[in-house]
Coordinates of C-alpha atoms and ligand atoms in Angstrom, one line a residue:
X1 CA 132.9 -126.7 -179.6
X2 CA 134.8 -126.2 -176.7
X3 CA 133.3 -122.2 -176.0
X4 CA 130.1 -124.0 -175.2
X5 CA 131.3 -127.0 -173.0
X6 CA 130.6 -124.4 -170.2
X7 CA 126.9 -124.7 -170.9
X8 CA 124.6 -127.0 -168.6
X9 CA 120.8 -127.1 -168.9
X10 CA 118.5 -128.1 -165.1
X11 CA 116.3 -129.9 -166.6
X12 CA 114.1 -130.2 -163.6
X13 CA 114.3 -125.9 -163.7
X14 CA 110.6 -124.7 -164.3
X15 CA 112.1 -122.5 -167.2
X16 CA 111.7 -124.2 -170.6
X17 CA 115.4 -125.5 -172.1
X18 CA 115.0 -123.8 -175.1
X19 CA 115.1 -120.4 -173.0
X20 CA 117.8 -121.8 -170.7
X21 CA 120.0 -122.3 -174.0
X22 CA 119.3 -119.6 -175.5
X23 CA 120.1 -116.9 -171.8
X24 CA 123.3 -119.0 -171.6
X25 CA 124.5 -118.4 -175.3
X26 CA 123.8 -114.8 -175.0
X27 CA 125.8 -115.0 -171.8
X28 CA 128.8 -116.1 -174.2
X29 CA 128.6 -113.1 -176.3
X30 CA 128.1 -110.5 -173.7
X31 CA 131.1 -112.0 -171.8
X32 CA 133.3 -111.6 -174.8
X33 CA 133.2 -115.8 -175.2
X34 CA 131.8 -115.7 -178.5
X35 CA 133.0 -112.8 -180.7
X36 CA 132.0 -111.8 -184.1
X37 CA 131.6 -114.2 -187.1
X38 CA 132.4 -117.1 -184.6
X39 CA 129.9 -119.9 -185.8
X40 CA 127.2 -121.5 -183.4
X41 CA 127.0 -125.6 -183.5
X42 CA 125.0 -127.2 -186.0
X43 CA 121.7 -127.6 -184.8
X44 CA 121.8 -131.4 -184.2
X45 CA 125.7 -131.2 -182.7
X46 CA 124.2 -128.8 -180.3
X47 CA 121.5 -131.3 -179.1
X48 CA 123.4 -134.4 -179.0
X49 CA 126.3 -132.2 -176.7
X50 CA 123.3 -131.1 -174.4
X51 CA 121.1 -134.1 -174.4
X52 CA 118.2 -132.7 -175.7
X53 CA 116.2 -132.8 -178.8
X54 CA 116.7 -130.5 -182.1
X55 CA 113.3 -128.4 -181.6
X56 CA 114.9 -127.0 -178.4
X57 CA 118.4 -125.5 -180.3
X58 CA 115.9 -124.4 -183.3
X59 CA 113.8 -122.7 -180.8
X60 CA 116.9 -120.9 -179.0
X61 CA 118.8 -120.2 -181.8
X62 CA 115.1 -118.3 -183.2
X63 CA 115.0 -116.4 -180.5
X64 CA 118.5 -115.1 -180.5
X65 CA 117.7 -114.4 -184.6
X66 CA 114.7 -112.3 -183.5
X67 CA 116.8 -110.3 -180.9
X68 CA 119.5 -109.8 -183.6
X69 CA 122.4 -111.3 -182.0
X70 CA 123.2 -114.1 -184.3
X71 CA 122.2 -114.4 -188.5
X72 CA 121.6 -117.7 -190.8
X73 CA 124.1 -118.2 -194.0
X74 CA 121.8 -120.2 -196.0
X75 CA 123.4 -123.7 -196.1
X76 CA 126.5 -122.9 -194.3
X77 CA 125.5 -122.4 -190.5
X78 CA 124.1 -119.9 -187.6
X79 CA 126.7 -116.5 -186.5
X80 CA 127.4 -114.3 -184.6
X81 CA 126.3 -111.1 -185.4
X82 CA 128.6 -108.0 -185.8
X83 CA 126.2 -105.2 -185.7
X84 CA 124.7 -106.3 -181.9
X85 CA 128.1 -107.1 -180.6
X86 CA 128.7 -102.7 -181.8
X87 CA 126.2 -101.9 -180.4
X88 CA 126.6 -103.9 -177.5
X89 CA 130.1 -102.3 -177.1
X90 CA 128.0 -98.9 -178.0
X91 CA 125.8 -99.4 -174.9
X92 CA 128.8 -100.6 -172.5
X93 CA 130.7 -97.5 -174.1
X94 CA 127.6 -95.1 -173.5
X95 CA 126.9 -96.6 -169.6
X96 CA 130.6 -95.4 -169.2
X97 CA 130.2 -92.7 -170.6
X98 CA 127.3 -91.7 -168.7
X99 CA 129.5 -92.4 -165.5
X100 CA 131.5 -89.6 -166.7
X101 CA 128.8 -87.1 -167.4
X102 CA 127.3 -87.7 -163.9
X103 CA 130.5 -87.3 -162.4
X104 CA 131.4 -83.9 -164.2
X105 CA 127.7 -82.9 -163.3
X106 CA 128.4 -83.9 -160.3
X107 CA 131.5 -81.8 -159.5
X108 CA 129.5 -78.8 -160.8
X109 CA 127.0 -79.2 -158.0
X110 CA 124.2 -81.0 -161.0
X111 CA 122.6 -84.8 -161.2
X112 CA 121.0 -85.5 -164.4
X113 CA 117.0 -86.3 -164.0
X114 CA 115.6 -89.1 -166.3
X115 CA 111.6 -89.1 -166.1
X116 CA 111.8 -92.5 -164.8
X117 CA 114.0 -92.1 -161.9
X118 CA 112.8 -91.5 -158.0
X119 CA 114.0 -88.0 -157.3
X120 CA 115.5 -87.3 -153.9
X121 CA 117.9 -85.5 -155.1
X122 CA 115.7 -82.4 -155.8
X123 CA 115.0 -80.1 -152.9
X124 CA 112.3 -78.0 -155.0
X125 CA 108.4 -79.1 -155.4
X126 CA 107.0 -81.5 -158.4
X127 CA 105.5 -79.5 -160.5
X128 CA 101.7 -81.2 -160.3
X129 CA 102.0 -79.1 -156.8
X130 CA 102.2 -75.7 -158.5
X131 CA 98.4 -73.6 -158.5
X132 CA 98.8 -73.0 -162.2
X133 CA 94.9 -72.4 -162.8
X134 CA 94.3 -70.0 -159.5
X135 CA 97.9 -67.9 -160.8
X136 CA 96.7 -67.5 -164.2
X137 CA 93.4 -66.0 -163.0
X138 CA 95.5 -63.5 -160.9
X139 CA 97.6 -62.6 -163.7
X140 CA 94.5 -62.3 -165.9
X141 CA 93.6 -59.8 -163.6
X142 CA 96.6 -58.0 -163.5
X143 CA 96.6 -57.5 -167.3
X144 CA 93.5 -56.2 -167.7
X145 CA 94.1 -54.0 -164.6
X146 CA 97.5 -52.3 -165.0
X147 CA 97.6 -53.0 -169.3
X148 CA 101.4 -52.4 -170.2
X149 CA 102.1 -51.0 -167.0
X150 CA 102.9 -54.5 -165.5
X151 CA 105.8 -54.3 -168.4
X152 CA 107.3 -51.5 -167.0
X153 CA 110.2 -51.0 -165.2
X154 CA 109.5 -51.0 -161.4
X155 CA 111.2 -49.3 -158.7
X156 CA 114.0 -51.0 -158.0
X157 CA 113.4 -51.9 -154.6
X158 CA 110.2 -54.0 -155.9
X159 CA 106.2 -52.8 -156.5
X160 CA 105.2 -50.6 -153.8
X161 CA 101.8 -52.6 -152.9
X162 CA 104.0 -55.8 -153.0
X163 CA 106.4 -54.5 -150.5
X164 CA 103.5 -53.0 -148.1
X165 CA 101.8 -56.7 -148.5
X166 CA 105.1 -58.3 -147.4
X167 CA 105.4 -56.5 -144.3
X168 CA 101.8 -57.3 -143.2
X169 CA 102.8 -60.5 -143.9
X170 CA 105.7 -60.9 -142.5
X171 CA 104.5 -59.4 -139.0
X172 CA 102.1 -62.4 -139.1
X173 CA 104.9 -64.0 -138.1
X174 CA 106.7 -61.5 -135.5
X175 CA 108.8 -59.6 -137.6
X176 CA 108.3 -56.2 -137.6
X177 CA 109.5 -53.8 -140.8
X178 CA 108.9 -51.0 -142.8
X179 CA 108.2 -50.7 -146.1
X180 CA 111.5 -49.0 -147.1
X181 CA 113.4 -51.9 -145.6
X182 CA 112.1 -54.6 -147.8
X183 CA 113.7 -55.5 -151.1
X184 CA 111.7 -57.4 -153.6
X185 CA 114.7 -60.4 -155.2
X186 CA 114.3 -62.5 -158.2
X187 CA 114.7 -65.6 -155.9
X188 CA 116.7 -66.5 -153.0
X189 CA 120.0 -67.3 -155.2
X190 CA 119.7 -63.7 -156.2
X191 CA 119.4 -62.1 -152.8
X192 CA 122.6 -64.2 -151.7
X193 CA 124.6 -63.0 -154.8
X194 CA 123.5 -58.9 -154.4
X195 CA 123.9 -59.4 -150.7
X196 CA 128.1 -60.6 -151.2
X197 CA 128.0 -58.0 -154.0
X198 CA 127.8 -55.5 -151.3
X199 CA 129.1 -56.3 -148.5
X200 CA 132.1 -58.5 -150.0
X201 CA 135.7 -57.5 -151.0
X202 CA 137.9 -59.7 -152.7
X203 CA 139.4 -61.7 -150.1
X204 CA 137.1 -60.9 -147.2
X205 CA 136.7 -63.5 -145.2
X206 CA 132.9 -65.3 -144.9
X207 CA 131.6 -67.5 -142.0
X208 CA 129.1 -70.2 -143.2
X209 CA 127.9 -73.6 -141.4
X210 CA 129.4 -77.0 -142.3
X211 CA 127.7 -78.3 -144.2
X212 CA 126.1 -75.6 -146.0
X213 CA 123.7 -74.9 -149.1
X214 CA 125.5 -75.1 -152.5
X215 CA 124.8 -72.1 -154.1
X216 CA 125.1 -69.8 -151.5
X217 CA 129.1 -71.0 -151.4
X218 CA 129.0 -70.7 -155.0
X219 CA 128.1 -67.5 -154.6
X220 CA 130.5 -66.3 -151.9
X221 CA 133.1 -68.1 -154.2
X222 CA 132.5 -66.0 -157.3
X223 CA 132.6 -62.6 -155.1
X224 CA 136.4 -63.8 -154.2
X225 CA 135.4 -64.5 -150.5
X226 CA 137.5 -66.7 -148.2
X227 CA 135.2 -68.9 -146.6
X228 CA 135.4 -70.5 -142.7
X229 CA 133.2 -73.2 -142.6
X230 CA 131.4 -74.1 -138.7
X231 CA 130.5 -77.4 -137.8
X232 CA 126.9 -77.5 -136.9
X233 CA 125.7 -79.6 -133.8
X234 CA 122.6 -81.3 -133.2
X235 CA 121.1 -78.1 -131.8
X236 CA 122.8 -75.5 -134.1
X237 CA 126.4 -73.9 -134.9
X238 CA 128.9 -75.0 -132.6
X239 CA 129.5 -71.4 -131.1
X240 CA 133.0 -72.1 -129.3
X241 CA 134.4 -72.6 -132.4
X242 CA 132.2 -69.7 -133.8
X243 CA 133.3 -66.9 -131.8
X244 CA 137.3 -68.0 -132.0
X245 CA 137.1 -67.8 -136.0
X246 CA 135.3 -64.2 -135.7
X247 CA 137.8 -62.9 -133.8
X248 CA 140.7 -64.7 -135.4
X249 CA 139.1 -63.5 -138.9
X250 CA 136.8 -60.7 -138.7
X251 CA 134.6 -61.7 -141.0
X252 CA 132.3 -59.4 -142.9
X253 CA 129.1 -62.1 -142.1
X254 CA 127.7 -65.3 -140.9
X255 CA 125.6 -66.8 -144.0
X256 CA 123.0 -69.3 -141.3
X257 CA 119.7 -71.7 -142.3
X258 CA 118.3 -71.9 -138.6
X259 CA 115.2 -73.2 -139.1
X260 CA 115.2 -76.9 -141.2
X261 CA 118.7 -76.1 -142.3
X262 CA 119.9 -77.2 -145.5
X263 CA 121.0 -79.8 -146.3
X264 CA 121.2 -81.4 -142.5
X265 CA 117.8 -80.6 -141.5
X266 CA 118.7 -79.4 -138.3
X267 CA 116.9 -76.8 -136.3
X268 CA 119.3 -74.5 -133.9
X269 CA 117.6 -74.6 -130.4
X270 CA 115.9 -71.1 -128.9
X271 CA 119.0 -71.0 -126.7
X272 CA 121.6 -71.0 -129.3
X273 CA 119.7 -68.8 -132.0
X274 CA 119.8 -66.0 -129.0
X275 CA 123.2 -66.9 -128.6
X276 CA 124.4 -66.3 -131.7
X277 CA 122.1 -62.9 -131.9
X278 CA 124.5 -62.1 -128.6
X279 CA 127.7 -63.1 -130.2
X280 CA 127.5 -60.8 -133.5
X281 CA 125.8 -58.1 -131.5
X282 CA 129.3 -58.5 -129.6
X283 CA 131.6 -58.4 -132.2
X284 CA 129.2 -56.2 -134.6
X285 CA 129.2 -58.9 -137.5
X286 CA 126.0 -59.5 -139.9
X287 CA 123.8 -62.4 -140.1
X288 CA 122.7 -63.7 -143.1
X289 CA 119.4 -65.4 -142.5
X290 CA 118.0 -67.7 -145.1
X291 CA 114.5 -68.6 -144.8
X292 CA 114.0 -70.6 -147.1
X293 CA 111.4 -73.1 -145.4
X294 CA 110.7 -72.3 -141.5
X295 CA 107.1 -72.2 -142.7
X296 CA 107.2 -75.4 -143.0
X297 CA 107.0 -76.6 -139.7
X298 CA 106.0 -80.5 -138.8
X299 CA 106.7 -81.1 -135.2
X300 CA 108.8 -78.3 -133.8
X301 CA 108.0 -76.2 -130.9
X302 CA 110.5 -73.4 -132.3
X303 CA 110.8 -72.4 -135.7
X304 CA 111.4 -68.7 -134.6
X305 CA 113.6 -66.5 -137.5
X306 CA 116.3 -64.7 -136.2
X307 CA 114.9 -61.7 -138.0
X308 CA 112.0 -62.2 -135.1
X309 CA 114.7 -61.9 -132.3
X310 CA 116.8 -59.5 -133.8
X311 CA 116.5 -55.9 -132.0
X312 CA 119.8 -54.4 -133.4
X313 CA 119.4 -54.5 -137.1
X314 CA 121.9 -57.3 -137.4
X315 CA 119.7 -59.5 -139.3
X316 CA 119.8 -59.3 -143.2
X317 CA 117.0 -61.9 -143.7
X318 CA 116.0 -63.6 -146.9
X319 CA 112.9 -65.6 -147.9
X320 CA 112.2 -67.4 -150.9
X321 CA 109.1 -68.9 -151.8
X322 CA 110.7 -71.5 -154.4
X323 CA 110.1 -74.7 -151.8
X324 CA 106.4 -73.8 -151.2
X325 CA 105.4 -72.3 -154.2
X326 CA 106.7 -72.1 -157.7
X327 CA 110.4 -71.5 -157.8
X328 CA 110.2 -70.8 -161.7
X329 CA 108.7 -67.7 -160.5
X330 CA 112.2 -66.2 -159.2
X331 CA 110.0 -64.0 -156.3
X332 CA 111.9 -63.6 -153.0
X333 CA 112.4 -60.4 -150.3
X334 CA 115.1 -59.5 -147.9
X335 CA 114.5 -57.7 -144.8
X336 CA 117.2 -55.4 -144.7
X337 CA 118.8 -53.4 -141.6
X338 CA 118.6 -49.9 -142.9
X339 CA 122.2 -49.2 -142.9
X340 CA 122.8 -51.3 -145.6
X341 CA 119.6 -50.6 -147.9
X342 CA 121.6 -48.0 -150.3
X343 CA 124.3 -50.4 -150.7
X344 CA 121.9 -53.3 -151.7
X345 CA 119.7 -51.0 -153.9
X346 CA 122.5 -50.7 -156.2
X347 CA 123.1 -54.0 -156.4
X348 CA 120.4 -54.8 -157.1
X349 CA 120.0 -52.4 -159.8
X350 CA 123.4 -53.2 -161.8
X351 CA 122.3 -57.7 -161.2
X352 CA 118.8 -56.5 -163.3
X353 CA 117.4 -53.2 -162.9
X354 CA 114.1 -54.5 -161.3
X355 CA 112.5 -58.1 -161.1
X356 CA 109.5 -58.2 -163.2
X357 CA 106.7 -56.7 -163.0
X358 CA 104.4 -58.6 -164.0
X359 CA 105.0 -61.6 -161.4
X360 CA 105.3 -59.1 -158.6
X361 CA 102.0 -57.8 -159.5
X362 CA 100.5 -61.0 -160.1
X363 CA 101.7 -61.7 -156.5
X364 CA 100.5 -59.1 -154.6
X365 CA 97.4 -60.3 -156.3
X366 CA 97.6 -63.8 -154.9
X367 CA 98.4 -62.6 -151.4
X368 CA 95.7 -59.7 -151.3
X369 CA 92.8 -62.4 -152.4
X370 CA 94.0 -64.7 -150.0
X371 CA 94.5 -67.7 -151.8
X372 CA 98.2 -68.0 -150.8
X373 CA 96.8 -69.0 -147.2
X374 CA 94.8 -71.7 -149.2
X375 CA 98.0 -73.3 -151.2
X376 CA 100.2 -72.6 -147.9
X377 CA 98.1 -75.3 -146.3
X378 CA 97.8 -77.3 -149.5
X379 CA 101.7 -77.2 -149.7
X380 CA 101.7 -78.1 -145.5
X381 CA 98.7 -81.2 -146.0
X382 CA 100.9 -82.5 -149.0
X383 CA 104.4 -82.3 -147.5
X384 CA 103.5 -83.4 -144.1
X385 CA 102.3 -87.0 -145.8
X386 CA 105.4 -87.4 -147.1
X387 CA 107.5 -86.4 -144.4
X388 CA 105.4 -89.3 -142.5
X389 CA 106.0 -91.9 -144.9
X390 CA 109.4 -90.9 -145.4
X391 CA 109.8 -90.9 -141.4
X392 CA 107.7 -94.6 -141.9
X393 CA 109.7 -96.0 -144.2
X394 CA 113.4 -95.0 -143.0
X395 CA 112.7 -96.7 -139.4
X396 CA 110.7 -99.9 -141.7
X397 CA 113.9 -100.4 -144.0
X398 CA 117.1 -98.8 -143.7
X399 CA 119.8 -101.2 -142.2
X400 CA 120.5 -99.8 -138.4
X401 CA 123.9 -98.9 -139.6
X402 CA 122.7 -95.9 -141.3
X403 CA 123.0 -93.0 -138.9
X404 CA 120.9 -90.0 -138.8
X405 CA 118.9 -88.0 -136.7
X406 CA 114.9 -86.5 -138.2
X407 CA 114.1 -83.4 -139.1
X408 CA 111.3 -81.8 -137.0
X409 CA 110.0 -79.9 -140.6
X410 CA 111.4 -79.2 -143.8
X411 CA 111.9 -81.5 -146.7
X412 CA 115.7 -82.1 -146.2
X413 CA 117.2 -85.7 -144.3
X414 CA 120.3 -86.1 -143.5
X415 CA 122.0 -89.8 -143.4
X416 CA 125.5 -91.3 -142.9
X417 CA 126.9 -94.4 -143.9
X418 CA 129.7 -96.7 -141.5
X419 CA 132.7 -95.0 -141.5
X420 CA 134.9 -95.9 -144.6
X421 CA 132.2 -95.8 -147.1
X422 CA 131.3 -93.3 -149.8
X423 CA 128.5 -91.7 -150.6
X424 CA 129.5 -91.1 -154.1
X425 CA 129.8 -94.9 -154.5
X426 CA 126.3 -95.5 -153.2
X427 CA 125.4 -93.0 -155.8
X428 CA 126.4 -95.0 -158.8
X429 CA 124.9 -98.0 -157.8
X430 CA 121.7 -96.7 -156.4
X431 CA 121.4 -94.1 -160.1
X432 CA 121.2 -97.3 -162.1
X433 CA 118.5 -98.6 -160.0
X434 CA 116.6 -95.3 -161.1
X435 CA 117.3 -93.3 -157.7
X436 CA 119.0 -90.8 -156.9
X437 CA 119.9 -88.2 -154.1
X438 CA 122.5 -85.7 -153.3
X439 CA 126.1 -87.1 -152.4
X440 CA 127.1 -85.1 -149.1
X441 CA 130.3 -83.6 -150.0
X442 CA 128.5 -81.2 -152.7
X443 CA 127.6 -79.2 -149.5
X444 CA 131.3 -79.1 -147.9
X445 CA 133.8 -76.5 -148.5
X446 CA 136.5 -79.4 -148.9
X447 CA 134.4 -81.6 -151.3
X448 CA 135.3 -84.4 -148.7
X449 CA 133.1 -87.6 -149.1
X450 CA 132.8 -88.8 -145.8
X451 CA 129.9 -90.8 -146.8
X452 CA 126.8 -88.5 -145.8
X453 CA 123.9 -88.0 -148.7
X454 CA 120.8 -86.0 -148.5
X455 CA 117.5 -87.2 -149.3
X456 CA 114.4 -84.5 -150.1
X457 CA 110.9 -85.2 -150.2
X458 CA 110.2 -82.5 -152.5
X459 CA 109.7 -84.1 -155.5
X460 CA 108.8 -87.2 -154.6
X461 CA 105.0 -88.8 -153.8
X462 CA 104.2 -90.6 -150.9
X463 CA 103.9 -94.1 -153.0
X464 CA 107.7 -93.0 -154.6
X465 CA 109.0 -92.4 -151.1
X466 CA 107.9 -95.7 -150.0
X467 CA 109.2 -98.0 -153.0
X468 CA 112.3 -95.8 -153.3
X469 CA 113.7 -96.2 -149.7
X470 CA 112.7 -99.9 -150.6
X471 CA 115.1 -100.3 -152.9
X472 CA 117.8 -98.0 -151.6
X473 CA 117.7 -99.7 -148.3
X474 CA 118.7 -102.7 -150.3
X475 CA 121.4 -101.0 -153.0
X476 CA 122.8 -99.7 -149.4
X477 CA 122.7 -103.2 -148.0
X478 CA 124.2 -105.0 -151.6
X479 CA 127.5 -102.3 -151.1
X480 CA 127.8 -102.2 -147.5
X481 CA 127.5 -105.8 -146.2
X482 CA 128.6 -107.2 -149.1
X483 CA 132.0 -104.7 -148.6
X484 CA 132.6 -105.6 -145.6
X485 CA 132.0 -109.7 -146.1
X486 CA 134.7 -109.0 -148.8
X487 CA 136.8 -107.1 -145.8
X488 CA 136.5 -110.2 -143.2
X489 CA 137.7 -112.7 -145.7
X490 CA 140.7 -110.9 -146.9
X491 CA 141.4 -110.1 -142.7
X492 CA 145.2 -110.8 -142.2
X493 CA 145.4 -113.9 -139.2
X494 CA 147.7 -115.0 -137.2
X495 CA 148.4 -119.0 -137.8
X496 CA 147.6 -120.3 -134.7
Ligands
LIG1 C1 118.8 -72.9 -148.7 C2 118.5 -72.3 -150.0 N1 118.5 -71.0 -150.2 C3 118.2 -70.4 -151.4 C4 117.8 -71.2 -152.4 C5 117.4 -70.6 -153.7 O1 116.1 -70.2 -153.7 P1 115.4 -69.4 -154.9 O2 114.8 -70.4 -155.8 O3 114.4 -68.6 -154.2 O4 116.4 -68.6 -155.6 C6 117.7 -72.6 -152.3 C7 117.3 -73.4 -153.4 O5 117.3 -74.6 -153.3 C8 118.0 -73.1 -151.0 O6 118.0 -74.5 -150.8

């Protein structure tokens, strides 16, 4: 009788008895007090202990029947069941489990999505955003247009009419090419990988910011090339440091996001992206320009490309189309400084021959009818709500402990918790809750979690947004104030 000495009923509680009894024995068991086969107190025993009359212990001990966790012996008494008390152990086993998978995912630069959970991890769009019905027209059209050609091998370098699209395009918005020096890429990732393919030796050295984008490290990593990471500043690269490492290391090229970067957000001011034009124009080095959002610009007065200011073919510039339109697609471009065209053609060709037809087609399709000007200002309306909530609900309910500084476009934010606290940590508590995000030291060279964590508003809707900074601000607040009330009381004091 003893086990269940710990139990008091409030009788003046609103909640019935019967369903106080019956949360406080499955307490016991959860807790371990009450194991398999252990025998709960005769009905009447039970009521007399507790004060309270028989219909109450039948009603409790029904409902923990129903749920499994205890069985009737016919004339001998109520137990505890075995089976729920595996499968308890099961679930405890599996959460732990789980831990372990996340982490290892984790490592690997991966977070597992359940459909229920409030993604700001992802930095790609939801896929209710993609134009499913206008791209099926276009590649309708294609098929009955080109018939098998669209299977075909294509040039290498990507569909003629593509490539001649592109530049009109891309002289919209100041940079001027020719045909010859665009390369069509199956995605971003894939322009990254050819890019260290040819330019890269084992053991060359690589500048890239700190922190950077994940798989373009990854990438640099597999072609064996040391990398020197730059801090970034408020306004960009911090170009002391910058121009000591080139000439300490002579790298083969600067891998930059200048515009929205990821995963900080940060924009490099007009000042410094000139600057660092005149630096590698000094010491001769490439720049690797990802552009993989600078169209999507909120509030800045600058969201220039390097490839704009480049007049000495320095610029190897490369735009994907995965954050504004479907990156299932894999459809990218470089811009590439003639030099180097030969050398990246042949990457190209031994990574996968050509990317397919079909989509590049189908593409050139979409551009030519106009109706990527339609979903480019679709894509803009949508995220710009979201980055206004997300602005909106940030200021509303993180604790002021949280430091950061917003984006001016983009759909990456950048936060850091008080020093001493982790980010990985936060992680764990926060995934159970159903959110998650992207622990910050996945996009250092070291790994080091110094308690930063981005959060995206690609995949999330404005109503998400909202509830899920809700409940991180208090997941954040549970850890952190609740750490460091733990911290004050075990302070070492003099004895005064
Ligand atoms: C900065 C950056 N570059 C490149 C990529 C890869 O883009 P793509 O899907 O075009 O390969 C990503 C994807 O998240 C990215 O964030």
């Amino acid at each position: 009788m003893y086990k269940f000495e710990s139990i008091k009923l409030d009788k003046n509680h609103p909640q019935h008895l019967y369903v106080q009894l019956y949360k406080m024995i499955k307490e016991l068991i959860l807790l371990g007090h009450l194991k398999e086969a252990d025998r709960l107190p005769p009905v009447r025993a039970m009521s007399k202990m507790l004060e309270i009359n028989n219909v109450t212990v039948v009603k409790a001990y029904e409902i923990l029947e129903k749920e499994g966790l205890v069985y009737k012996k016919i004339g001998s008494g109520t137990y505890i069941s075995k089976q729920l008390i595996n499968q308890l152990n099961e679930v405890d086993q599996e959460s732990k489990q789980q831990t372990n998978i996340r982490s290892q995912l984790m490592e690997q630069g991966h977070i597992k999505v359940e459909k229920n959970m409030i993604n700001f991890a992802s930095a790609t769009p939801s896929a209710d955003l993609f134009p499913v019905e206008d791209f099926k027209q276009v590649l309708n059209e294609v098929l009955d247009r080109d018939k098998g050609y669209a299977f075909d091998y294509q040039e290498g370098q990507g569909y003629y009419q593509l490539r001649k699209i592109l530049k009109d395009y891309i002289f919209h918005y100041g940079i001027k090419s020719e045909v010859e020096n665009i390369q069509i890429i199956s995605g971003a990732q894939q322009g990254i990988d050819i890019i260290s393919k040819a330019l890269v030796n084992y053991g060359d050295y690589v500048l890239i910011e700190s922190p950077s984008y994940t798989g373009a490290m990854a990438a640099f990593n597999s072609r064996g090339a040391k990398m020197i990471d730059i801090p970034l500043q408020k306004d960009g690269l911090d170009l002391d440091i910058l121009e000591k490492k080139i000439k300490t290391h002579k790298p083969r090229f600067i891998y930059v996001m200048p515009n929205f970067q990821n995963p900080t957000g940060i924009s490099y001011s007009p000042g410094k992206k000139k600057e660092l034009l005149k630096i590698c124009k000094n010491y001769n080095m490439y720049i690797v320009e990802d552009d993989y959002l600078s169209d999507l610009n909120f509030y800045s007065e600058d969201n220039t490309t390097l490839k704009k200011l480049d007049e000495d073919e320095l610029v190897i510039y490369i735009k994907s189309f995965s954050k504004i339109f479907m990156p299932g697609l894999r459809l990218g471009f470089l811009v590439i400084p003639s030099k180097l065209h030969e050398n990246l053609l042949m990457a190209k060709h031994t990574t996968d021959i050509s990317t397919s037809g079909l989509l590049q087609r189908a593409f050139e399709l979409y551009l030519d009818k106009g109706i990527w000007q339609q979903h480019l200002k679709y894509m803009e309306d949508k995220y710009k709500e979201r980055f206004v909530v997300m602005k909106e609900s940030i200021k509303e309910y993180f604790p002021e402990y949280i430091s950061y500084s917003l984006p001016l476009g983009g759909v990456n934010f950048w936060f850091k918790l008080p020093k001493g606290f982790s980010s990985k940590e936060l992680y764990e508590r926060s995934v159970v809750k159903n959110i998650i995000f992207a622990p910050g030291n996945l996009f250092f060279m070291n790994n080091n979690d110094e308690g930063y964590f981005r959060l995206s508003i690609a995949a999330v809707n404005p109503s998400e947004i909202k509830y899920g900074i809700k409940i991180l601000s208090i997941v954040i607040r549970e850890y952190i104030d609740k750490r460091r009330d733990q911290r004050n009381d075990s302070l070492i004091k003099p004895i005064l």
